[in-house]
mmCIF file of C-alpha atoms (C1' of nucleotides) in Angstrom:
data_model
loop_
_atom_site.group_PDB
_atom_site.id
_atom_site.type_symbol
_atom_site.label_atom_id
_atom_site.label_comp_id
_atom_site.label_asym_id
_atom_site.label_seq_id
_atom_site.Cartn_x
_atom_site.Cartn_y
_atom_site.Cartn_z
ATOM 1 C CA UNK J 34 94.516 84.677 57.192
ATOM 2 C CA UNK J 35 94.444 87.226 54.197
ATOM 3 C CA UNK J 36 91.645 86.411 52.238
ATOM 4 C CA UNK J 37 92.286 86.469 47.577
ATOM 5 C CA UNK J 38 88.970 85.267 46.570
ATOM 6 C CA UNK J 39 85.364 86.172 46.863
ATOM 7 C CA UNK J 40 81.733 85.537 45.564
ATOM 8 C CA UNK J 41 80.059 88.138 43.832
ATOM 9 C CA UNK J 42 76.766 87.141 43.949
ATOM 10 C CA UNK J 43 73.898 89.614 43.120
ATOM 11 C CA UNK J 44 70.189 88.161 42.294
ATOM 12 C CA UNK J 45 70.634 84.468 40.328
ATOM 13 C CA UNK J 46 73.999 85.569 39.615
ATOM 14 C CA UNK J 47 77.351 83.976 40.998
ATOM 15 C CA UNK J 48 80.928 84.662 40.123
ATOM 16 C CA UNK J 49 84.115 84.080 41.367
ATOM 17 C CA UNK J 50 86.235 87.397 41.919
ATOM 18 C CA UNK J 51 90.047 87.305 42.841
ATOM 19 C CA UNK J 52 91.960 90.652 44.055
ATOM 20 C CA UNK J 53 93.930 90.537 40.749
ATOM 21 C CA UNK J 54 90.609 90.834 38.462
ATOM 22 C CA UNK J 55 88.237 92.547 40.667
ATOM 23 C CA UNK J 56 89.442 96.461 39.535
ATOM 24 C CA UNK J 57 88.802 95.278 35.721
ATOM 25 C CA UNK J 58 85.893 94.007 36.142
ATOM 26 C CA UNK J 59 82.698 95.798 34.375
ATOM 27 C CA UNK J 60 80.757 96.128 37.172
ATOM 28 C CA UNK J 61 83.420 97.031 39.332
ATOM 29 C CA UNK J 62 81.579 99.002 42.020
ATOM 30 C CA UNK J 63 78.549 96.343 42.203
ATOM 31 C CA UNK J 64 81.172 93.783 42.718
ATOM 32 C CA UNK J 65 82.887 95.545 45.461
ATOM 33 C CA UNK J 66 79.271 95.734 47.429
ATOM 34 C CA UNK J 67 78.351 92.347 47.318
ATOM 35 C CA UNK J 68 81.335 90.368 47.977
ATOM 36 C CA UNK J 69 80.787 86.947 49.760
ATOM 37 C CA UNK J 70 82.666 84.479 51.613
ATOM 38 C CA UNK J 71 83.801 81.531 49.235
ATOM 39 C CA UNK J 72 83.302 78.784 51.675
ATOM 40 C CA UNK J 73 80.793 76.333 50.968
ATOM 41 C CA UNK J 74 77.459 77.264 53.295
ATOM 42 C CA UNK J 75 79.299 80.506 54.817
ATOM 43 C CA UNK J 76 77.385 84.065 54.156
ATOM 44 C CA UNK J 77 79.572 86.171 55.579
ATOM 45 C CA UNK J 78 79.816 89.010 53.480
ATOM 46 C CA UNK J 79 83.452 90.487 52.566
ATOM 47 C CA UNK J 80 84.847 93.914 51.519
ATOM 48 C CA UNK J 81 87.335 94.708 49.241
ATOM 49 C CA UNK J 82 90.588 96.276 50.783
ATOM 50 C CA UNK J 83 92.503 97.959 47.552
ATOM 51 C CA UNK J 84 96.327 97.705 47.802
ATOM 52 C CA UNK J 85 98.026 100.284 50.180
ATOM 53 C CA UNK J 86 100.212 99.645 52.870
ATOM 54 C CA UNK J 87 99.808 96.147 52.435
ATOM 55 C CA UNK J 88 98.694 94.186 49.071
ATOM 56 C CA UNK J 89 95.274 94.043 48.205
ATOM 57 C CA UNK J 90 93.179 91.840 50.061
ATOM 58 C CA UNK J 91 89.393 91.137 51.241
ATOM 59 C CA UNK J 92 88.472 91.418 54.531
ATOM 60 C CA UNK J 93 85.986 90.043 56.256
ATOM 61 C CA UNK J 94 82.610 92.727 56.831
ATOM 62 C CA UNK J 95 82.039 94.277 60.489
ATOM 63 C CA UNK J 96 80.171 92.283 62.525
ATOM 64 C CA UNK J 97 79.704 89.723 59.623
ATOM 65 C CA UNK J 98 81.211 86.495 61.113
ATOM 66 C CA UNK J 99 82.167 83.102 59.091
ATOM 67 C CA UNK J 100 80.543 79.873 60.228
ATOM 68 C CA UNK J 101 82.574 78.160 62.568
ATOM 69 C CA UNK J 102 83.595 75.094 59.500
ATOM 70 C CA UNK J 103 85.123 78.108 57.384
ATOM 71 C CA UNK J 104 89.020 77.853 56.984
ATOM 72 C CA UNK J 105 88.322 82.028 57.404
ATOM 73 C CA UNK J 106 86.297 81.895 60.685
ATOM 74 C CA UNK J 107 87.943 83.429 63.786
ATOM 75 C CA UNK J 108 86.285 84.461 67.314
ATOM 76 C CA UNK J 109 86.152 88.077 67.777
ATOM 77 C CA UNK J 110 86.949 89.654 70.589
ATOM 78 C CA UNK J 111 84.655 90.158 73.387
ATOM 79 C CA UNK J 112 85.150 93.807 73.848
ATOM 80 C CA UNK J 113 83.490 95.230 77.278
ATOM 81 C CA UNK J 114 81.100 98.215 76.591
ATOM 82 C CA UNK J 115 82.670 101.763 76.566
ATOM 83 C CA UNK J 116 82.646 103.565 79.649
ATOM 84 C CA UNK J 117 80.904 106.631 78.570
ATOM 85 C CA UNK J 118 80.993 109.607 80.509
ATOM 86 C CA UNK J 119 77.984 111.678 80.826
ATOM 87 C CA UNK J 120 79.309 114.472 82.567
ATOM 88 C CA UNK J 121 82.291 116.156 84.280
ATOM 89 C CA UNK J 122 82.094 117.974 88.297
ATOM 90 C CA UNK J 123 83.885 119.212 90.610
ATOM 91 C CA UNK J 124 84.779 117.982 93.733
ATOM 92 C CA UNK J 125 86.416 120.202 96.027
ATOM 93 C CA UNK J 126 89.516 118.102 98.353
ATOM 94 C CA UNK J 127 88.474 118.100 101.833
ATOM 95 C CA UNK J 128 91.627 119.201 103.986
ATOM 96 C CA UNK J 129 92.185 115.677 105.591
ATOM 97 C CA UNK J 130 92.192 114.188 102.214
ATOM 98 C CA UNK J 131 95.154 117.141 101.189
ATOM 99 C CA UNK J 132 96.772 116.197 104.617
ATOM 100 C CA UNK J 133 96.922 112.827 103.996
ATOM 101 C CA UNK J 134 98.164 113.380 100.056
ATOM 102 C CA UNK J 135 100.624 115.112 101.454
ATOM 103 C CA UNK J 136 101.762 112.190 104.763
ATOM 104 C CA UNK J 137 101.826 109.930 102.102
ATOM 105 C CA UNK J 138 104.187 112.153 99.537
ATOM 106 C CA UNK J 139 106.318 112.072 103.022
ATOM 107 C CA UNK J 140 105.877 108.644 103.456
ATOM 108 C CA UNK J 141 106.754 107.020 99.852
ATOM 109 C CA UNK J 142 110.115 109.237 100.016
ATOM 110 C CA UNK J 143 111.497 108.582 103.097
ATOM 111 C CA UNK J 144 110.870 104.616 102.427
ATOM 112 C CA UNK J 145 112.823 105.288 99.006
ATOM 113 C CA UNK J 146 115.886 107.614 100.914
ATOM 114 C CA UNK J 147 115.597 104.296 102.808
ATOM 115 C CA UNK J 148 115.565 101.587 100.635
ATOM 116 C CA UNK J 149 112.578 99.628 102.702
ATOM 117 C CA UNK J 150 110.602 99.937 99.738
ATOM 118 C CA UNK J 151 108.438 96.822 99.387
ATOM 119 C CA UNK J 152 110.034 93.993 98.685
ATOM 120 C CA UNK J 153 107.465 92.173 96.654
ATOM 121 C CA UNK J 154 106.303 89.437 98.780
ATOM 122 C CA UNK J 155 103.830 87.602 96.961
ATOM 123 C CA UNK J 156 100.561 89.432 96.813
ATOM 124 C CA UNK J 157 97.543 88.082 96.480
ATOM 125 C CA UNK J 158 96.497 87.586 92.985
ATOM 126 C CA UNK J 159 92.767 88.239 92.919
ATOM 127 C CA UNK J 160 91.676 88.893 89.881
ATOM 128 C CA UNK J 161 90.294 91.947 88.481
ATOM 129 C CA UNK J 162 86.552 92.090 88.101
ATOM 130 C CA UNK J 163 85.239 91.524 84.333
ATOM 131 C CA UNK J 164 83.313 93.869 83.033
ATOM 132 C CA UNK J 165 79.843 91.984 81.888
ATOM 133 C CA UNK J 166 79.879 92.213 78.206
ATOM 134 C CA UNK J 167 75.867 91.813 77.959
ATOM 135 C CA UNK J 168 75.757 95.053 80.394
ATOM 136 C CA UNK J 169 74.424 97.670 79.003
ATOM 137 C CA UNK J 170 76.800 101.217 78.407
ATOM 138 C CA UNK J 171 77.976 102.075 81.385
ATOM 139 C CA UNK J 172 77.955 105.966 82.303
ATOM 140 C CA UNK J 173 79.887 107.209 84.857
ATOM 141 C CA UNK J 174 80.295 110.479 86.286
ATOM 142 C CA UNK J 175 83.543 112.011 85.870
ATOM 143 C CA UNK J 176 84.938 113.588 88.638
ATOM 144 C CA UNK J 177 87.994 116.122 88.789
ATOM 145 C CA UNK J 178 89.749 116.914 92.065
ATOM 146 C CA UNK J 179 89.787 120.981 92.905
ATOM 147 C CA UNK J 180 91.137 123.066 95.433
ATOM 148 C CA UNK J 181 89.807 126.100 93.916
ATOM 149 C CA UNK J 182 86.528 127.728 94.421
ATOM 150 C CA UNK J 183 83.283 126.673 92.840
ATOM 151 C CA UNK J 184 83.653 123.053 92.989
ATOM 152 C CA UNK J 185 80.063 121.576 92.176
ATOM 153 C CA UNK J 186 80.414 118.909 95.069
ATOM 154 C CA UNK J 187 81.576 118.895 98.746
ATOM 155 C CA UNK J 188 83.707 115.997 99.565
ATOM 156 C CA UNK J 189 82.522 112.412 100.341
ATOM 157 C CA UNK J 190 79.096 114.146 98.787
ATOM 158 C CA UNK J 191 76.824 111.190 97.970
ATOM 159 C CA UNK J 192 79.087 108.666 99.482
ATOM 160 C CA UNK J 193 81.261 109.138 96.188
ATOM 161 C CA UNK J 194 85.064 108.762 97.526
ATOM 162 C CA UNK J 195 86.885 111.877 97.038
ATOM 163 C CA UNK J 196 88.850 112.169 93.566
ATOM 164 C CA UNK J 197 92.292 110.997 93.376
ATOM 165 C CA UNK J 198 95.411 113.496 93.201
ATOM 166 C CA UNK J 199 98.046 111.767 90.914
ATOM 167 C CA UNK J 200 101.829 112.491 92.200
ATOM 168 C CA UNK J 201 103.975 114.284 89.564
ATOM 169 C CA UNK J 202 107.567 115.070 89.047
ATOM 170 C CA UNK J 203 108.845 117.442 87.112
ATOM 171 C CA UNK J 204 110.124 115.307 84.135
ATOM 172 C CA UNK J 205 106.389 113.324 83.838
ATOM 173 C CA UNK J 206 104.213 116.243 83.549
ATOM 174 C CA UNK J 207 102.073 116.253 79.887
ATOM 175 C CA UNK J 208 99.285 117.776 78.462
ATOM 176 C CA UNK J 209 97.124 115.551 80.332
ATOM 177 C CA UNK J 210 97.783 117.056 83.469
ATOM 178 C CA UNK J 211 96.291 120.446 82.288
ATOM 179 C CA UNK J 212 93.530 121.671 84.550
ATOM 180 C CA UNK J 213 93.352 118.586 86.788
ATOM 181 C CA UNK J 214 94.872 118.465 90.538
ATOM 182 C CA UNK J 215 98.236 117.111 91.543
ATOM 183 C CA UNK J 216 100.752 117.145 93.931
ATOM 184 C CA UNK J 217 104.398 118.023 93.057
ATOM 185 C CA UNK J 218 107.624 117.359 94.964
ATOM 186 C CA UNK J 219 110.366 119.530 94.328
ATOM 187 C CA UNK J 220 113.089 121.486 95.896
ATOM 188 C CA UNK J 221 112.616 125.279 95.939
ATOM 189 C CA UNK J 222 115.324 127.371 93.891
ATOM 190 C CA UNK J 223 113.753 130.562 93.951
ATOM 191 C CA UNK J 224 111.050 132.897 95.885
ATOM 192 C CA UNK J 225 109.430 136.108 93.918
ATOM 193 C CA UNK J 226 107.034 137.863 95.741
ATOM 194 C CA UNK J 227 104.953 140.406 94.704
ATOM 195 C CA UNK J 228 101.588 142.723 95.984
ATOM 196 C CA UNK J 229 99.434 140.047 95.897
ATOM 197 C CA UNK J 230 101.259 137.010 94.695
ATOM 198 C CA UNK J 231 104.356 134.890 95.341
ATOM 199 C CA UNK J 232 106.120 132.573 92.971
ATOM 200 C CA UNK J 233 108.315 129.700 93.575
ATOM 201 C CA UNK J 234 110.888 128.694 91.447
ATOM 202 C CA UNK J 235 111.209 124.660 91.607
ATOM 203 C CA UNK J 236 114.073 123.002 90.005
ATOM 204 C CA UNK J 237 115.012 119.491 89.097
ATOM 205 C CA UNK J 238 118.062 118.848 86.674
ATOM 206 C CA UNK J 239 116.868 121.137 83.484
ATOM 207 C CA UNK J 240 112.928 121.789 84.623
ATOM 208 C CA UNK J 241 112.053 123.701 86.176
ATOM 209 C CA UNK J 242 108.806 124.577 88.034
ATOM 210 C CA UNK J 243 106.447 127.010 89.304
ATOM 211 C CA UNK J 244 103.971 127.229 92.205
ATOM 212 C CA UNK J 245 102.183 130.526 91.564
ATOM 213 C CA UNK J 246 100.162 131.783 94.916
ATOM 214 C CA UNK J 247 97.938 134.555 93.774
ATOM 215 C CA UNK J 248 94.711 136.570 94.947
ATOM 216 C CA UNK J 249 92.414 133.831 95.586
ATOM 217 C CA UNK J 250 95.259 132.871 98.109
ATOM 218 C CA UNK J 251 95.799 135.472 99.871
ATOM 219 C CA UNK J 252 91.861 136.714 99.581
ATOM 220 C CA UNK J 253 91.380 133.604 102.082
ATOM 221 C CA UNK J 254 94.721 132.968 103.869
ATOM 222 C CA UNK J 255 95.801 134.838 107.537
ATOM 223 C CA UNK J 256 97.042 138.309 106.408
ATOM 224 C CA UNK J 257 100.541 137.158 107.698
ATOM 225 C CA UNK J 258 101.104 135.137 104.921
ATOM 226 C CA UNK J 259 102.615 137.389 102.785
ATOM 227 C CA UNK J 260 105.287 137.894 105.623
ATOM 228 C CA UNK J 261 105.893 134.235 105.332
ATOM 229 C CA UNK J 262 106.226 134.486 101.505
ATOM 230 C CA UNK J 263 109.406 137.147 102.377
ATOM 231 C CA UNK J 264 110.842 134.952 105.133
ATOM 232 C CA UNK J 265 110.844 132.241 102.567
ATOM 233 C CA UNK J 266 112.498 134.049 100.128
ATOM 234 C CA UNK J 267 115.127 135.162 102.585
ATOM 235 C CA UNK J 268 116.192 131.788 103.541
ATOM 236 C CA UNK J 269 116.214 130.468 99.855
ATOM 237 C CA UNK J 270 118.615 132.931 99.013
ATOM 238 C CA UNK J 271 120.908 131.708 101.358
ATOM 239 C CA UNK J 272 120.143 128.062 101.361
ATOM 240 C CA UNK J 273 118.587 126.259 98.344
ATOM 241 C CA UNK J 274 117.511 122.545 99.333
ATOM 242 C CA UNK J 275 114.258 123.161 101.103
ATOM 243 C CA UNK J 276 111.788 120.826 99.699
ATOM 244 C CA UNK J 277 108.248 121.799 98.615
ATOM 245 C CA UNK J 278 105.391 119.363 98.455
ATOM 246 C CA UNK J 279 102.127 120.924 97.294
ATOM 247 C CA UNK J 280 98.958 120.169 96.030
ATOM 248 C CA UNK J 281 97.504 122.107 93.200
ATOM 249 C CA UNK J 282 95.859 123.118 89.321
ATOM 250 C CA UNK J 283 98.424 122.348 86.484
ATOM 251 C CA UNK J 284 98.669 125.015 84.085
ATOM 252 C CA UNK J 285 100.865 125.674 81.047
ATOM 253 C CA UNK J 286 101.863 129.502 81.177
ATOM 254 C CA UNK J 287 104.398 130.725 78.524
ATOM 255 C CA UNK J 288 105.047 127.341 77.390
ATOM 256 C CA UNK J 289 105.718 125.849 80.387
ATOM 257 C CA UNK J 290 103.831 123.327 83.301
ATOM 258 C CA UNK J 291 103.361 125.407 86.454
ATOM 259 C CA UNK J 292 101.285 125.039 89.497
ATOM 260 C CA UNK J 293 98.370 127.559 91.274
ATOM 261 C CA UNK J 294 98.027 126.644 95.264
ATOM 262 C CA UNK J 295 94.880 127.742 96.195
ATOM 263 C CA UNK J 296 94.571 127.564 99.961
ATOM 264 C CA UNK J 297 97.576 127.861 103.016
ATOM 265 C CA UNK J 298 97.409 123.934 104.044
ATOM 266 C CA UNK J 299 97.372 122.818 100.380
ATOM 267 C CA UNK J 300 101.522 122.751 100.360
ATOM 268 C CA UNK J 301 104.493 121.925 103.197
ATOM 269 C CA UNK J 302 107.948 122.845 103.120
ATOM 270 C CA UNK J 303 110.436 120.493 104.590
ATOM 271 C CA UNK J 304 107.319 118.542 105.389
ATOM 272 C CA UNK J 305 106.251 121.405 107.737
ATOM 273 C CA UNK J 306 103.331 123.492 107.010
ATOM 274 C CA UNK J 307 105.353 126.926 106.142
ATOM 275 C CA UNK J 308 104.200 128.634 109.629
ATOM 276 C CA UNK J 309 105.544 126.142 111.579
ATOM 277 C CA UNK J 310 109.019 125.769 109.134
ATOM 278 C CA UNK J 311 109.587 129.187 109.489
ATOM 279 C CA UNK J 312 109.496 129.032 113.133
ATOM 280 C CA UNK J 313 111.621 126.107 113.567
ATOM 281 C CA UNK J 314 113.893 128.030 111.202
ATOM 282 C CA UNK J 315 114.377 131.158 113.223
ATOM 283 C CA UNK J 316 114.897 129.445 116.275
ATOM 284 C "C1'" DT G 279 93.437 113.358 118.140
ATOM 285 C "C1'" DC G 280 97.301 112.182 115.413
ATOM 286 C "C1'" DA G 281 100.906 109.475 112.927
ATOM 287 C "C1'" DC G 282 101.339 105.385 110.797
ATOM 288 C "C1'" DC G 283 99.944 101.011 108.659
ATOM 289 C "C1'" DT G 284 96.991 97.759 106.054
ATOM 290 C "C1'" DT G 285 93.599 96.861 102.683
ATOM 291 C "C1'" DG G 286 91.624 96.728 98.376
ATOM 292 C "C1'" DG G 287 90.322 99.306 94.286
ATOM 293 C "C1'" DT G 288 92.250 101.547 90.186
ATOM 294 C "C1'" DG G 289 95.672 103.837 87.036
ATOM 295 C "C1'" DT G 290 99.502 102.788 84.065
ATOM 296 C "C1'" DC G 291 103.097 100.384 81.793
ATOM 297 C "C1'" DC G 292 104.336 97.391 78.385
ATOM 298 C "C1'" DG G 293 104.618 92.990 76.011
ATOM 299 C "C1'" DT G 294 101.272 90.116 73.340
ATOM 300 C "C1'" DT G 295 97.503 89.248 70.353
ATOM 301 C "C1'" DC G 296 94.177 90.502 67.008
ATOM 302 C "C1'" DG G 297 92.530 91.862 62.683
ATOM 303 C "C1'" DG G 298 93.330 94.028 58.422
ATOM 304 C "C1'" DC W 53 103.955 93.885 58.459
ATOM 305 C "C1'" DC W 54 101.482 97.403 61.411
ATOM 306 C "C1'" DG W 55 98.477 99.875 64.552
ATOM 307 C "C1'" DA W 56 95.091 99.156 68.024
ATOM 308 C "C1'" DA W 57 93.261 96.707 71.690
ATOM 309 C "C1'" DC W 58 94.017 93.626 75.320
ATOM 310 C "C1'" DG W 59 95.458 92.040 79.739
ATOM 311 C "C1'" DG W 60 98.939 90.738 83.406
ATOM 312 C "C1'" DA W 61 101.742 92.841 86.723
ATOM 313 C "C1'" DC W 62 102.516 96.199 89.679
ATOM 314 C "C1'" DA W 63 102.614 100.962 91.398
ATOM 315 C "C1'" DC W 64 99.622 104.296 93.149
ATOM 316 C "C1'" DC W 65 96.174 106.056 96.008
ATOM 317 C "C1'" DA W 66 91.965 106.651 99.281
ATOM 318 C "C1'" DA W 67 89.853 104.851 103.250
ATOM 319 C "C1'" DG W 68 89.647 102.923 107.437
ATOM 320 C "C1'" DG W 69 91.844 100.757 111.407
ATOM 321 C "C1'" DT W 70 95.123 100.812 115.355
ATOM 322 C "C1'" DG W 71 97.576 102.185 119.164
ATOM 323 C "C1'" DA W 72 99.792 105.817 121.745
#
DNA sequence: TCACCTTGGTGTCCGTTCGG
DNA sequence: CCGAACGGACACCAAGGTGA
């Protein structure tokens, strides 16, 4: 309920103030500070909102609340306390946990080809826990997945479960993604390679994608890996629906999303880890 | 040991409510 | 009326279990 009147009331003095006088009134900026609730026995202060988007109006005072008999009194909302984060690591993925991001990519796509997806039966409904608004601020850690090097924690250090890699298409990247670890389906249009790097070229409708694999790469894969790179491209050129799943760092280069893999087991082509593609390819 | 499945916590979407 | 916060529903994801 808009509130149109107030009490100013400063020392002995009392006086009744409406939006439509208040600006006139001699003591204008006084008035504006001590601004009360009209309501007989309610002291809940009230600020003056001067018209804008809406008409003028006063509005009740932070944390100032009516007594519960005032036609103005409404519950606030109990707001949980903000999760504050006190500081940001690393954890490096472990290469089950990649393996398993990876099954799973497998897994959800084959159940949509499919069409088993769930059927929702009806779950249980247990409610989600509360957070205790009496509990003091909670501080978490914040933890970001990595496959790169330096990563301040091993995984499952301190019994913390490792970090989650959020799935990504194409289309649903954003700037939110920057710098944080996901895995990307996508079939592969193109292969560069170069001395020390290889690019892939992902495509889906108008995006496209792509999955750079530079020095740290190759500093710590098998030295055949840059043959693999070559086969790859080879094949692509002939035949362009081999599907990439990877896990990596989003970055934005020249204005657009792209991925760095970081280690040999971190992506699968076809669902095969590309050693054992390539073989069943040549065969 | 490995692929696959179940379990339960959590991220995200989106309509609703709140407060101004 | 409007933007922000809320909260229900559900999709997503890690972990752990199971059976071959």
């Amino acid at each position: 309920m808009p509130i149109y009147e107030a009490i100013y009331r400063s020392n002995d003095h009392e006086e009744l103030i409406t939006v439509n006088s208040i600006e006139q009134h001699e003591k204008f900026v006084d008035v504006k500070n001590h601004l009360y609730c009209t309501y007989q026995g309610c002291t809940a202060r009230l600020s003056y909102v001067p018209k804008g988007k809406v008409r003028a109006h006063f509005k009740t005072w932070p944390k100032n609340n009516h007594i519960q008999d005032c036609t103005d009194y409404f519950e606030r909302m109990v707001t949980a306390n903000k999760q504050k984060s006190i500081a940001t690591s690393t954890m490096a993925l472990s290469d089950k946990h990649i393996k398993s991001v990876l099954d799973n990519l497998k897994r959800k796509r084959k159940e949509q080809e499919s069409g088993t997806d769930k059927v929702k039966t009806n779950r249980k409904k247990k409610p989600r826990p509360k957070v205790n608004p009496d509990s003091f601020e909670n501080t978490t850690l914040n933890i970001v997945p990595t496959t790169g090097p330096e990563a301040d924690l091993t995984s499952g250090e301190n019994n913390i479960k490792e970090p989650s890699v959020r799935n990504r298409s194409l289309i649903n990247l954003s700037d939110d993604d920057l710098n944080w670890t996901r895995s990307v389906e996508c079939y592969i249009q193109n292969v560069e390679t170069d001395d020390n790097r290889a690019v892939l070229e992902l495509r889906d409708g108008n995006y496209t994608f792509r999955v750079f694999f530079e020095e740290f790469f190759f500093d710590n894969a098998p030295i055949n890996f840059r043959g693999y790179f070559e086969d790859l491209k080879y094949l692509v050129q002939r035949h362009k629906e081999y599907l990439f799943s990877g896990v990596g760092l989003i970055e934005k280069r020249n204005e657009q999303y792209c991925m760095l893999v970081n280690r040999g087991n971190d992506f699968r082509i076809d669902d095969q880890y590309i050693a054992i593609f390539l073989q069943n390819a040549s065969a």
